[in-house]
Tab-separated table of C-alpha atoms in Angstrom:
chain	number	residue	atom	x	y	z
A	149	MET	CA	-0.014	0.024	0.018
A	150	ALA	CA	2.382	2.663	-1.163
A	151	LEU	CA	1.162	6.161	-0.515
A	152	GLY	CA	2.774	9.221	-1.927
A	153	ASP	CA	2.477	12.625	-0.430
A	154	GLY	CA	-1.055	13.964	-0.682
A	155	TYR	CA	-2.612	10.703	-1.956
A	156	SER	CA	-5.475	8.762	-0.472
A	157	ILE	CA	-5.288	4.955	-0.892
A	158	ASN	CA	-8.509	5.378	-2.885
A	159	SER	CA	-6.951	7.626	-5.496
A	160	ASP	CA	-4.757	7.077	-8.493
A	161	PRO	CA	-1.540	9.091	-8.033
A	162	GLU	CA	-1.381	9.790	-11.783
A	163	GLU	CA	-4.925	11.400	-11.566
A	164	ASP	CA	-4.190	13.304	-8.459
A	165	CYS	CA	-4.821	17.147	-8.672
A	166	GLU	CA	-2.120	19.627	-9.095
A	167	GLU	CA	-1.744	21.412	-5.877
A	168	THR	CA	-1.364	24.893	-7.070
A	169	ASP	CA	-3.846	24.652	-9.907
A	170	LEU	CA	-6.834	23.862	-7.696
A	171	LEU	CA	-5.816	25.912	-4.732
A	172	PHE	CA	-4.918	29.185	-6.464
A	173	ASN	CA	-7.258	29.064	-9.424
A	174	ASN	CA	-4.672	30.221	-11.879
A	175	ASP	CA	-7.274	30.793	-14.663
A	176	MET	CA	-8.673	33.756	-12.703
A	177	GLU	CA	-8.683	36.949	-14.746
A	178	PRO	CA	-6.157	39.508	-13.486
A	179	ALA	CA	-8.933	42.100	-13.385
A	180	VAL	CA	-10.839	39.926	-10.856
A	181	LYS	CA	-7.728	39.585	-8.705
A	182	GLU	CA	-7.315	43.344	-8.642
A	183	ALA	CA	-11.002	43.849	-7.750
A	184	ALA	CA	-10.617	42.794	-4.093
A	185	ALA	CA	-11.957	45.376	-1.700
A	186	PRO	CA	-9.620	47.020	0.805
A	187	GLN	CA	-8.882	44.391	3.366
A	188	LEU	CA	-9.156	46.466	6.515
A	189	CYS	CA	-12.800	47.466	5.879
A	190	SER	CA	-13.891	44.421	3.889
A	191	ALA	CA	-16.672	42.098	4.791
A	192	ARG	CA	-14.418	39.060	5.042
A	193	TYR	CA	-12.094	40.779	7.528
A	194	SER	CA	-15.100	42.101	9.463
A	195	LEU	CA	-16.234	38.452	9.716
A	196	ALA	CA	-12.801	37.398	10.952
A	197	LEU	CA	-12.937	40.060	13.705
A	198	LEU	CA	-16.387	38.866	14.796
A	199	MET	CA	-15.154	35.289	14.941
A	200	PHE	CA	-12.050	36.476	16.816
A	201	PHE	CA	-14.137	37.995	19.574
A	202	GLY	CA	-16.608	35.089	19.427
A	203	PHE	CA	-13.811	32.467	20.103
A	204	ALA	CA	-12.363	34.818	22.714
A	205	VAL	CA	-15.679	34.683	24.540
A	206	VAL	CA	-16.079	30.892	24.133
A	207	TYR	CA	-12.524	30.175	25.366
A	208	GLY	CA	-13.149	32.484	28.289
A	209	LEU	CA	-16.191	30.430	29.035
A	210	ARG	CA	-14.123	27.285	28.852
A	211	VAL	CA	-11.101	28.336	31.088
A	212	ASN	CA	-12.997	30.485	33.714
A	213	LEU	CA	-13.530	27.332	35.844
A	214	SER	CA	-9.761	26.554	35.806
A	215	VAL	CA	-9.064	29.835	37.732
A	216	ALA	CA	-12.239	29.983	39.675
A	217	MET	CA	-11.431	26.445	40.955
A	218	VAL	CA	-8.572	27.928	42.907
A	219	ALA	CA	-11.132	30.207	44.721
A	220	MET	CA	-13.867	27.495	44.896
A	221	VAL	CA	-11.726	24.832	46.654
A	222	ASN	CA	-10.942	24.900	50.311
A	223	ASP	CA	-7.727	22.940	50.466
A	224	THR	CA	-5.833	24.500	53.408
A	225	GLU	CA	-5.717	21.201	55.222
A	226	SER	CA	-4.529	19.283	52.185
A	227	HIS	CA	-1.818	21.900	51.612
A	228	GLN	CA	-0.603	21.434	55.183
A	229	SER	CA	-0.514	17.656	54.927
A	230	LEU	CA	1.242	17.838	51.507
A	231	ASN	CA	3.823	20.236	52.877
A	232	ARG	CA	4.656	17.763	55.654
A	233	SER	CA	4.857	14.839	53.235
A	234	THR	CA	6.872	16.515	50.503
A	235	GLY	CA	9.255	18.358	52.676
A	236	HIS	CA	8.293	21.929	51.489
A	237	GLU	CA	9.851	21.264	48.032
A	238	CYS	CA	8.850	24.765	46.961
A	239	PRO	CA	8.260	27.053	49.963
A	240	ALA	CA	5.558	29.699	49.650
A	241	HIS	CA	6.614	33.316	48.755
A	242	SER	CA	7.139	35.444	51.739
A	243	ASP	CA	4.135	37.687	50.883
A	244	ASN	CA	1.867	34.600	50.583
A	245	ARG	CA	2.812	32.637	53.748
A	246	ASN	CA	0.334	34.326	55.912
A	247	SER	CA	-2.451	34.109	53.408
A	248	SER	CA	-4.878	31.254	53.887
A	249	LYS	CA	-7.875	30.024	52.105
A	250	ASN	CA	-10.856	30.702	54.236
A	251	THR	CA	-14.059	28.658	54.276
A	252	ASP	CA	-15.916	31.481	52.548
A	253	GLY	CA	-14.946	34.009	49.802
A	254	PRO	CA	-15.019	37.822	49.994
A	255	ASP	CA	-18.774	37.850	49.530
A	256	GLY	CA	-19.486	34.719	51.616
A	257	SER	CA	-19.407	32.513	48.543
A	258	PRO	CA	-18.971	28.838	49.599
A	259	ARG	CA	-15.790	26.758	49.207
A	260	TYR	CA	-15.687	22.998	48.534
A	261	SER	CA	-13.334	20.227	49.655
A	262	TRP	CA	-12.673	18.698	46.262
A	263	SER	CA	-9.679	16.461	45.747
A	264	LEU	CA	-7.305	16.966	42.833
A	265	GLU	CA	-8.788	14.021	41.060
A	266	THR	CA	-12.345	15.461	41.398
A	267	GLN	CA	-11.077	18.738	40.150
A	268	GLY	CA	-9.517	17.004	37.088
A	269	MET	CA	-12.948	15.250	36.400
A	270	LEU	CA	-14.793	18.486	36.561
A	271	LEU	CA	-12.293	20.322	34.278
A	272	GLY	CA	-12.487	17.412	31.793
A	273	ALA	CA	-16.255	17.239	31.851
A	274	PHE	CA	-16.414	20.090	29.301
A	275	TYR	CA	-14.694	17.822	26.794
A	276	PHE	CA	-17.007	14.936	27.357
A	277	GLY	CA	-19.856	16.992	25.927
A	278	LYS	CA	-17.613	18.452	23.214
A	279	MET	CA	-16.943	14.950	21.815
A	280	VAL	CA	-20.523	14.566	20.651
A	281	THR	CA	-21.367	17.476	18.449
A	282	PRO	CA	-18.306	18.408	16.137
A	283	ILE	CA	-19.119	15.739	13.460
A	284	PRO	CA	-22.825	16.351	13.165
A	285	GLY	CA	-22.313	20.115	13.557
A	286	GLY	CA	-19.669	20.084	10.829
A	287	TYR	CA	-21.843	18.130	8.515
A	288	LEU	CA	-25.006	20.365	9.018
A	289	ALA	CA	-22.835	23.505	8.831
A	290	GLY	CA	-21.334	22.378	5.491
A	291	HIS	CA	-24.871	21.771	4.177
A	292	PHE	CA	-26.918	24.657	5.683
A	293	GLY	CA	-24.186	27.160	6.404
A	294	GLY	CA	-22.154	27.886	9.618
A	295	ARG	CA	-23.714	31.171	10.802
A	296	ILE	CA	-26.547	29.468	12.927
A	297	PHE	CA	-24.345	26.850	14.308
A	298	LEU	CA	-21.400	29.022	15.331
A	299	GLY	CA	-23.649	31.742	16.830
A	300	GLY	CA	-26.046	29.239	18.423
A	301	GLY	CA	-23.211	27.273	19.885
A	302	ILE	CA	-21.688	30.261	21.624
A	303	LEU	CA	-25.027	31.568	22.750
A	304	GLY	CA	-25.982	28.101	24.221
A	305	THR	CA	-22.742	27.778	26.011
A	306	ALA	CA	-23.003	31.238	27.439
A	307	ALA	CA	-26.521	30.761	28.648
A	308	LEU	CA	-25.573	27.504	30.437
A	309	THR	CA	-22.573	29.236	32.084
A	310	LEU	CA	-24.974	31.494	33.906
A	311	LEU	CA	-26.289	28.419	35.714
A	312	THR	CA	-22.847	27.367	36.990
A	313	PRO	CA	-23.274	28.735	40.637
A	314	LEU	CA	-26.636	26.976	40.949
A	315	ALA	CA	-25.331	23.680	39.627
A	316	THR	CA	-22.348	23.921	42.020
A	317	GLN	CA	-24.661	24.293	44.994
A	318	LEU	CA	-26.785	21.261	43.865
A	319	GLY	CA	-23.595	19.006	43.801
A	320	ILE	CA	-20.650	17.633	41.843
A	321	SER	CA	-22.903	15.541	39.629
A	322	TRP	CA	-24.980	18.615	38.539
A	323	LEU	CA	-21.815	20.675	37.820
A	324	PHE	CA	-20.253	17.828	35.848
A	325	ALA	CA	-23.422	17.525	33.731
A	326	LEU	CA	-23.657	21.253	33.137
A	327	ARG	CA	-20.117	21.544	32.045
A	328	ALA	CA	-20.628	18.597	29.663
A	329	LEU	CA	-23.645	20.418	28.183
A	330	GLU	CA	-21.456	23.492	27.714
A	331	GLY	CA	-19.006	21.397	25.810
A	332	PHE	CA	-21.899	20.022	23.793
A	333	GLY	CA	-22.826	23.480	22.741
A	334	GLU	CA	-19.291	24.612	21.977
A	335	GLY	CA	-18.451	21.508	19.935
A	336	VAL	CA	-20.117	22.872	16.779
A	337	THR	CA	-18.321	26.155	16.736
A	338	LEU	CA	-14.954	25.306	15.170
A	339	PRO	CA	-16.496	23.109	12.428
A	340	ALA	CA	-18.976	25.873	11.707
A	341	MET	CA	-16.050	28.373	11.376
A	342	MET	CA	-14.332	26.151	8.954
A	343	ALA	CA	-17.520	25.744	6.880
A	344	MET	CA	-17.910	29.495	6.701
A	345	TRP	CA	-14.293	30.141	5.629
A	346	ALA	CA	-14.751	27.560	2.839
A	347	CYS	CA	-17.317	30.054	1.360
A	348	TRP	CA	-15.496	33.331	2.449
A	349	ALA	CA	-11.716	32.792	2.377
A	350	PRO	CA	-9.903	33.403	-0.980
A	351	PRO	CA	-7.189	30.672	-1.138
A	352	LEU	CA	-4.199	33.099	-0.794
A	353	GLU	CA	-5.732	34.685	2.359
A	354	ARG	CA	-6.857	31.426	4.157
A	355	SER	CA	-3.864	31.364	6.560
A	356	ARG	CA	-4.364	35.041	7.478
A	357	LEU	CA	-8.149	34.957	7.921
A	358	MET	CA	-8.208	31.701	9.788
A	359	THR	CA	-5.410	32.595	12.206
A	360	ILE	CA	-7.006	35.908	12.853
A	361	SER	CA	-10.359	34.320	13.767
A	362	GLY	CA	-8.664	31.351	15.504
A	363	ALA	CA	-6.364	33.547	17.511
A	364	GLY	CA	-9.460	34.561	19.531
A	365	THR	CA	-8.978	31.324	21.477
A	366	SER	CA	-5.610	32.419	22.815
A	367	PHE	CA	-6.720	35.957	23.296
A	368	GLY	CA	-9.719	34.691	25.270
A	369	ALA	CA	-7.503	32.615	27.531
A	370	PHE	CA	-5.061	35.606	27.919
A	371	VAL	CA	-7.933	37.884	29.036
A	372	ALA	CA	-10.040	35.373	31.002
A	373	PHE	CA	-7.153	34.220	33.244
A	374	PRO	CA	-6.422	37.552	34.911
A	375	VAL	CA	-9.928	39.003	34.772
A	376	THR	CA	-11.282	35.788	36.366
A	377	GLY	CA	-8.764	36.121	39.238
A	378	ILE	CA	-9.612	39.735	39.771
A	379	ILE	CA	-13.418	39.046	39.792
A	380	CYS	CA	-12.932	36.134	42.152
A	381	GLU	CA	-11.060	38.235	44.704
A	382	SER	CA	-13.323	41.265	44.441
A	383	LEU	CA	-16.748	39.899	43.761
A	384	GLY	CA	-16.513	36.223	44.579
A	385	TRP	CA	-16.326	33.295	42.247
A	386	PRO	CA	-20.047	33.101	41.285
A	387	ALA	CA	-19.750	36.588	39.605
A	388	VAL	CA	-17.240	35.127	37.167
A	389	PHE	CA	-19.932	32.892	35.539
A	390	TYR	CA	-22.562	35.657	35.498
A	391	ILE	CA	-20.210	38.140	33.833
A	392	CYS	CA	-18.660	35.727	31.220
A	393	GLY	CA	-22.051	34.193	30.406
A	394	GLY	CA	-23.538	37.681	29.904
A	395	ALA	CA	-20.674	38.618	27.630
A	396	GLY	CA	-21.352	35.615	25.419
A	397	CYS	CA	-25.017	36.478	25.118
A	398	LEU	CA	-24.175	40.087	24.137
A	399	TRP	CA	-21.719	38.853	21.462
A	400	ALA	CA	-24.443	36.692	19.931
A	401	VAL	CA	-26.681	39.710	19.228
A	402	PHE	CA	-24.001	41.335	17.133
A	403	TRP	CA	-23.183	37.979	15.343
A	404	PHE	CA	-26.817	37.306	14.178
A	405	VAL	CA	-27.385	40.928	13.161
A	406	LEU	CA	-24.175	41.420	11.167
A	407	VAL	CA	-23.165	38.042	9.620
A	408	SER	CA	-24.254	36.090	6.576
A	409	ASP	CA	-23.361	32.528	5.593
A	410	ASP	CA	-22.199	33.344	2.095
A	411	PRO	CA	-20.874	36.498	0.247
A	412	ARG	CA	-23.817	36.180	-2.209
A	413	THR	CA	-26.316	36.783	0.521
A	414	HIS	CA	-24.418	39.484	2.530
A	415	PRO	CA	-26.454	42.680	2.405
A	416	ARG	CA	-23.520	45.051	2.929
A	417	ILE	CA	-20.650	43.590	0.938
A	418	SER	CA	-19.263	45.586	-1.994
A	419	GLU	CA	-19.641	44.080	-5.571
A	420	PRO	CA	-15.825	44.103	-6.241
A	421	GLU	CA	-15.213	42.177	-2.994
A	422	LYS	CA	-18.083	39.736	-3.581
A	423	ASN	CA	-16.885	38.962	-7.180
A	424	TYR	CA	-13.279	38.583	-5.965
A	425	ILE	CA	-14.279	36.066	-3.266
A	426	ILE	CA	-16.587	34.044	-5.563
A	427	ASN	CA	-14.326	33.913	-8.486
A	428	SER	CA	-11.198	33.108	-6.431
A	429	ILE	CA	-12.799	30.247	-4.561
A	430	GLY	CA	-14.936	28.931	-7.481
A	431	SER	CA	-17.177	26.037	-7.013
A	432	GLN	CA	-15.153	24.771	-4.060
A	433	GLY	CA	-16.956	27.254	-1.898
A	434	SER	CA	-20.447	25.823	-2.426
A	435	ALA	CA	-22.232	23.745	0.090
A	436	HIS	CA	-21.920	20.010	-0.087
A	437	GLY	CA	-24.969	17.857	-0.612
A	438	TRP	CA	-26.484	15.321	1.799
A	439	SER	CA	-24.186	12.570	0.382
A	440	ILE	CA	-20.446	12.751	1.345
A	441	PRO	CA	-17.625	10.417	0.487
A	442	LEU	CA	-17.258	8.779	3.949
A	443	VAL	CA	-15.417	5.666	2.734
A	444	SER	CA	-12.758	7.721	0.976
A	445	MET	CA	-12.439	9.988	3.975
A	446	MET	CA	-11.997	6.963	6.148
A	447	PHE	CA	-9.017	5.691	4.139
A	448	SER	CA	-7.527	9.123	3.416
A	449	VAL	CA	-3.900	9.116	4.836
A	450	PRO	CA	-3.563	12.925	4.899
A	451	LEU	CA	-6.753	13.118	6.876
A	452	TRP	CA	-5.408	10.637	9.444
A	453	ALA	CA	-2.189	12.602	9.574
A	454	ILE	CA	-4.271	15.697	10.645
A	455	ILE	CA	-6.238	13.629	13.214
A	456	ILE	CA	-3.239	12.157	14.901
A	457	CYS	CA	-1.232	15.368	14.885
A	458	GLN	CA	-4.098	17.419	16.214
A	459	MET	CA	-4.738	14.957	19.045
A	460	CYS	CA	-1.056	15.201	20.007
A	461	SER	CA	-1.051	19.084	19.818
A	462	ASN	CA	-4.209	19.214	21.904
A	463	TRP	CA	-2.817	17.109	24.654
A	464	SER	CA	-0.195	19.692	25.748
A	465	TYR	CA	-2.600	22.611	24.949
A	466	CYS	CA	-5.368	21.207	27.063
A	467	THR	CA	-2.968	20.231	29.834
A	468	LEU	CA	-1.822	23.875	30.174
A	469	LEU	CA	-5.201	25.351	29.641
A	470	THR	CA	-6.912	23.391	32.419
A	471	SER	CA	-4.072	22.626	34.834
A	472	LEU	CA	-1.714	25.578	34.640
A	473	PRO	CA	-3.432	27.526	37.497
A	474	THR	CA	-3.233	24.398	39.709
A	475	TYR	CA	0.518	24.202	39.053
A	476	MET	CA	0.932	27.885	39.721
A	477	ASP	CA	-0.988	27.429	43.038
A	478	ASN	CA	0.196	24.051	44.357
A	479	VAL	CA	3.831	24.136	43.276
A	480	LEU	CA	4.871	27.701	42.678
A	481	HIS	CA	2.554	29.056	45.415
A	482	PHE	CA	1.427	32.259	43.687
A	483	ASP	CA	-1.579	33.941	45.234
A	484	LEU	CA	-4.836	34.155	43.082
A	485	GLN	CA	-4.096	37.402	41.247
A	486	GLN	CA	-0.503	36.492	40.551
A	487	ASN	CA	-1.630	32.988	39.498
A	488	SER	CA	-4.247	34.271	37.129
A	489	PHE	CA	-1.930	36.842	35.507
A	490	LEU	CA	1.005	34.539	35.059
A	491	SER	CA	-1.274	31.737	33.750
A	492	ALA	CA	-2.489	34.239	31.087
A	493	LEU	CA	0.924	35.307	29.998
A	494	PRO	CA	1.666	32.326	27.655
A	495	TYR	CA	-1.545	32.935	25.745
A	496	LEU	CA	-0.594	36.567	24.935
A	497	GLY	CA	2.455	35.193	23.171
A	498	ALA	CA	0.369	32.466	21.388
A	499	TRP	CA	-2.212	35.044	20.207
A	500	LEU	CA	0.387	37.349	18.626
A	501	PHE	CA	2.550	34.560	17.230
A	502	SER	CA	-0.407	32.689	15.567
A	503	VAL	CA	-1.504	35.844	13.728
A	504	LEU	CA	2.137	36.555	12.627
A	505	SER	CA	2.452	32.880	11.389
A	506	GLY	CA	-0.665	33.267	9.346
A	507	VAL	CA	0.691	36.355	7.651
A	508	VAL	CA	4.084	34.739	6.984
A	509	ALA	CA	2.441	31.516	5.628
A	510	ASP	CA	0.375	33.465	3.133
A	511	HIS	CA	3.278	35.552	2.156
A	512	LEU	CA	5.274	32.383	1.304
A	513	LEU	CA	2.280	31.093	-0.788
A	514	GLU	CA	1.693	34.367	-2.607
A	515	ARG	CA	5.296	34.496	-3.616
A	516	GLU	CA	5.291	30.804	-4.492
A	517	VAL	CA	8.337	30.219	-2.409
A	518	MET	CA	6.935	26.975	-1.120
A	519	SER	CA	4.023	24.615	-1.836
A	520	VAL	CA	1.096	24.393	0.479
A	521	THR	CA	2.342	21.026	1.807
A	522	ALA	CA	5.761	22.418	2.719
A	523	VAL	CA	4.274	25.449	4.401
A	524	ARG	CA	1.878	23.428	6.517
A	525	LYS	CA	4.609	20.974	7.562
A	526	ILE	CA	7.163	23.623	8.409
A	527	PHE	CA	4.722	25.477	10.626
A	528	THR	CA	3.503	22.310	12.217
A	529	LEU	CA	6.957	21.293	13.111
A	530	ALA	CA	7.760	24.729	14.569
A	531	GLY	CA	4.481	24.744	16.506
A	532	LEU	CA	5.020	21.351	18.135
A	533	VAL	CA	8.657	20.422	18.361
A	534	LEU	CA	9.980	23.775	19.690
A	535	PRO	CA	7.311	23.974	22.471
A	536	ALA	CA	8.084	20.457	23.465
A	537	ALA	CA	11.744	21.494	24.121
A	538	PHE	CA	10.517	24.160	26.560
A	539	LEU	CA	8.110	21.801	28.256
A	540	VAL	CA	11.025	19.449	28.983
A	541	ALA	CA	12.883	22.456	30.381
A	542	VAL	CA	9.923	23.380	32.699
A	543	GLY	CA	10.133	19.943	34.302
A	544	TYR	CA	13.701	20.718	35.510
A	545	THR	CA	13.221	24.297	36.709
A	546	ARG	CA	12.415	22.962	40.221
A	547	CYS	CA	11.350	25.934	42.418
A	548	SER	CA	12.512	28.684	40.119
A	549	SER	CA	9.203	30.445	39.384
A	550	ALA	CA	10.789	32.994	36.993
A	551	LEU	CA	12.382	30.294	34.862
A	552	ALA	CA	9.336	28.031	34.906
A	553	VAL	CA	7.007	30.973	33.802
A	554	THR	CA	9.467	31.899	31.109
A	555	CYS	CA	9.654	28.345	29.607
A	556	LEU	CA	5.919	27.976	29.754
A	557	THR	CA	5.366	31.220	28.034
A	558	LEU	CA	7.852	30.463	25.302
A	559	SER	CA	6.316	27.026	24.848
A	560	THR	CA	2.769	28.233	24.409
A	561	THR	CA	3.932	31.248	22.264
A	562	LEU	CA	5.666	28.931	19.791
A	563	TRP	CA	2.677	26.615	19.696
A	564	GLY	CA	0.918	29.475	17.890
A	565	ALA	CA	2.809	28.612	14.737
A	566	SER	CA	0.777	25.435	14.415
A	567	GLU	CA	-2.259	27.633	13.767
A	568	ALA	CA	-0.890	28.198	10.225
A	569	GLY	CA	-0.039	24.480	9.968
A	570	VAL	CA	-1.973	21.335	10.740
A	571	LEU	CA	-4.768	23.245	12.496
A	572	ILE	CA	-6.157	24.675	9.194
A	573	ASN	CA	-5.010	21.845	6.940
A	574	GLN	CA	-8.566	20.470	6.469
A	575	ILE	CA	-9.492	23.284	4.164
A	576	ASP	CA	-6.439	22.542	1.961
A	577	ILE	CA	-7.252	18.850	1.303
A	578	ALA	CA	-11.037	19.235	0.885
A	579	PRO	CA	-12.399	22.794	0.815
A	580	ARG	CA	-15.950	21.728	0.291
A	581	TYR	CA	-15.977	19.314	3.187
A	582	ALA	CA	-13.792	21.468	5.448
A	583	GLY	CA	-16.423	21.880	8.142
A	584	PHE	CA	-17.168	18.191	8.272
A	585	LEU	CA	-13.480	17.256	8.304
A	586	LEU	CA	-12.854	19.689	11.071
A	587	GLY	CA	-15.686	17.968	12.989
A	588	ILE	CA	-13.958	14.642	12.623
A	589	THR	CA	-10.468	15.936	13.635
A	590	ASN	CA	-12.000	18.006	16.459
A	591	THR	CA	-13.752	14.987	17.790
A	592	PHE	CA	-10.616	13.049	18.064
A	593	GLY	CA	-8.823	16.106	19.243
A	594	THR	CA	-11.245	16.431	22.174
A	595	ILE	CA	-10.115	13.073	23.591
A	596	PRO	CA	-6.915	14.654	25.066
A	597	GLY	CA	-9.186	17.309	26.664
A	598	VAL	CA	-10.910	14.513	28.616
A	599	LEU	CA	-7.899	12.556	29.447
A	600	SER	CA	-5.221	15.159	30.159
A	601	PRO	CA	-6.875	16.687	33.284
A	602	ILE	CA	-7.529	13.216	34.669
A	603	ALA	CA	-3.797	12.209	33.889
A	604	VAL	CA	-2.619	15.340	35.667
A	605	GLY	CA	-4.816	14.500	38.603
A	606	TYR	CA	-3.103	11.101	38.947
A	607	LEU	CA	0.475	12.045	37.959
A	608	ALA	CA	0.607	15.123	40.194
A	609	LYS	CA	-1.749	14.028	42.992
A	610	ASP	CA	0.929	14.616	45.625
A	611	HIS	CA	1.690	18.089	44.217
A	612	SER	CA	5.391	17.076	43.994
A	613	LEU	CA	8.001	18.406	41.546
A	614	ALA	CA	8.560	14.846	40.293
A	615	GLY	CA	4.843	14.404	39.550
A	616	TRP	CA	4.628	17.609	37.637
A	617	ARG	CA	7.848	16.886	35.773
A	618	ASN	CA	6.183	13.654	34.426
A	619	VAL	CA	3.185	15.856	33.313
A	620	PHE	CA	5.451	18.045	31.281
A	621	LEU	CA	7.631	15.264	29.890
A	622	LEU	CA	4.526	13.342	28.761
A	623	SER	CA	3.184	16.359	27.070
A	624	ALA	CA	6.473	17.032	25.267
A	625	GLY	CA	6.722	13.478	24.065
A	626	VAL	CA	3.153	13.439	22.627
A	627	ASN	CA	3.991	16.726	20.842
A	628	VAL	CA	7.046	15.316	19.089
A	629	PHE	CA	5.267	12.250	18.041
A	630	GLY	CA	2.440	14.223	16.441
A	631	ALA	CA	4.901	16.474	14.617
A	632	LEU	CA	6.795	13.458	13.091
A	633	PHE	CA	3.599	11.705	12.116
A	634	PHE	CA	2.352	14.801	10.238
A	635	LEU	CA	5.761	15.306	8.607
A	636	ALA	CA	5.703	11.851	7.227
A	637	LEU	CA	2.072	11.601	6.009
A	638	GLY	CA	0.599	15.129	5.841
A	639	SER	CA	-0.277	16.970	2.715
A	640	GLY	CA	-1.601	20.237	1.374
A	641	LYS	CA	-2.990	18.905	-1.807
A	642	ILE	CA	-6.698	18.718	-2.624
A	643	GLN	CA	-7.595	15.067	-2.416
A	644	ARG	CA	-9.049	13.347	-5.493
A	645	TRP	CA	-12.138	12.109	-3.637
A	646	ALA	CA	-13.084	15.812	-2.779
A	647	VAL	CA	-12.654	16.895	-6.430
A	648	GLU	CA	-14.565	13.866	-7.835
A	649	GLU	CA	-17.587	14.760	-5.753
A	650	GLU	CA	-17.285	18.351	-6.943
A	651	LEU	CA	-17.417	17.245	-10.600
A	652	ILE	CA	-20.307	14.955	-9.927
A	653	THR	CA	-22.262	17.774	-8.319
A	654	ASP	CA	-21.525	20.181	-11.173
A	655	GLU	CA	-22.699	17.602	-13.777
A	656	GLU	CA	-25.932	17.257	-11.881
A	657	MET	CA	-26.476	20.909	-11.820
A	658	MET	CA	-25.880	21.099	-15.586
A	659	GLU	CA	-28.381	18.318	-16.319
A	660	ARG	CA	-31.039	20.150	-14.327
């Protein structure tokens, strides 16, 4: 079963599409290329900006529990017993030694005696729900359009977040179920985004537009970590969920008023921009039918390369996203405001670096310096292998808080390069089915979100340096494996099964 770069085992290599011909639509008239509207005020960049803030909100909704957990848990006794058993491996900072976690918060909000394993289960609950909806969400978004699914997913998640304090009072089972339902709602958002960009993103602007919109995830984490800490200390942890949930509901109003599924139906887009988008994308930007080439997808090697690599990338990302505040609290002993600010710092770098990576990737493609395959592989390697090196370093920083925070920040910053690599590769290999493919890869990619907090709970259950070193070494090893797997089997070429379906659909339309 010999498989060349970019080939499915269902396709004949001699019939495989030329990468640049199908991606760049070289037959496009020069006048059409020049008719693109100014980018800064164009409808497609306005859409990217709205998506950016939408994903900032939804990732804020995802991570707020990670920081609020520090304020929700009354673990003074466990800290004392752990300090005795571990020999004060990392003594508390002088300004934090006299601080203790009281039974109640500043507004009398309750605290709970949850073990680290229980906290891991609650943090992972979100991903249990998220595993269910990406595939059906991507399929339906690819057929009906992504506007209702992206907006509805964020609105539903925000509305459920408002119920978090009530669910917490009712018990762990209720909170677990609520977080799973929130994940259920958010699971459709990324596939819906991909389905929309299949209709909106000109091929030479894909990296830029998708990294701008996707960078909202890192920006949301960057803002949510410190803001959550401040709210917890000033207003109490229940206010976190009311404020974040309200922000998501407000964003949804703007989304449904301003956004359209397709450039053809957008009421405010200029004619030059609409013609530029439609002509540059061609028929690849149309919705797919009810029938999709499932068997071909199942045996597509480049698709499996994306799946495995994204699972590996998500392991380290989810580990830090959910467990970094716990590490800052239990090992480095930062107080809540320091904890939340320093936990946010890595995501500032990831936000900026992901946008920069998208611009550089598109520049390389515009100048035809490299093929799409080469660009995606280079940015994937940079975004996984280099962060792995810094994760290894974190495991050996011992009690040096400054060095640990520096290595974590550099690791997450460099991870942003993968936003222009494997994380948008679905739209390269099958533009028409990009939403559905992202649903598939996102479903598999959610598995680390379920398992990594649980693994952290068991590996670092004694809060020891050795336990946390194992957490970081495991994440680094998984990262490297994913990068090498994608390097060997990944592709940026449109797959034959995607084009065949397009030709069949076009023939059916002509017959009608």
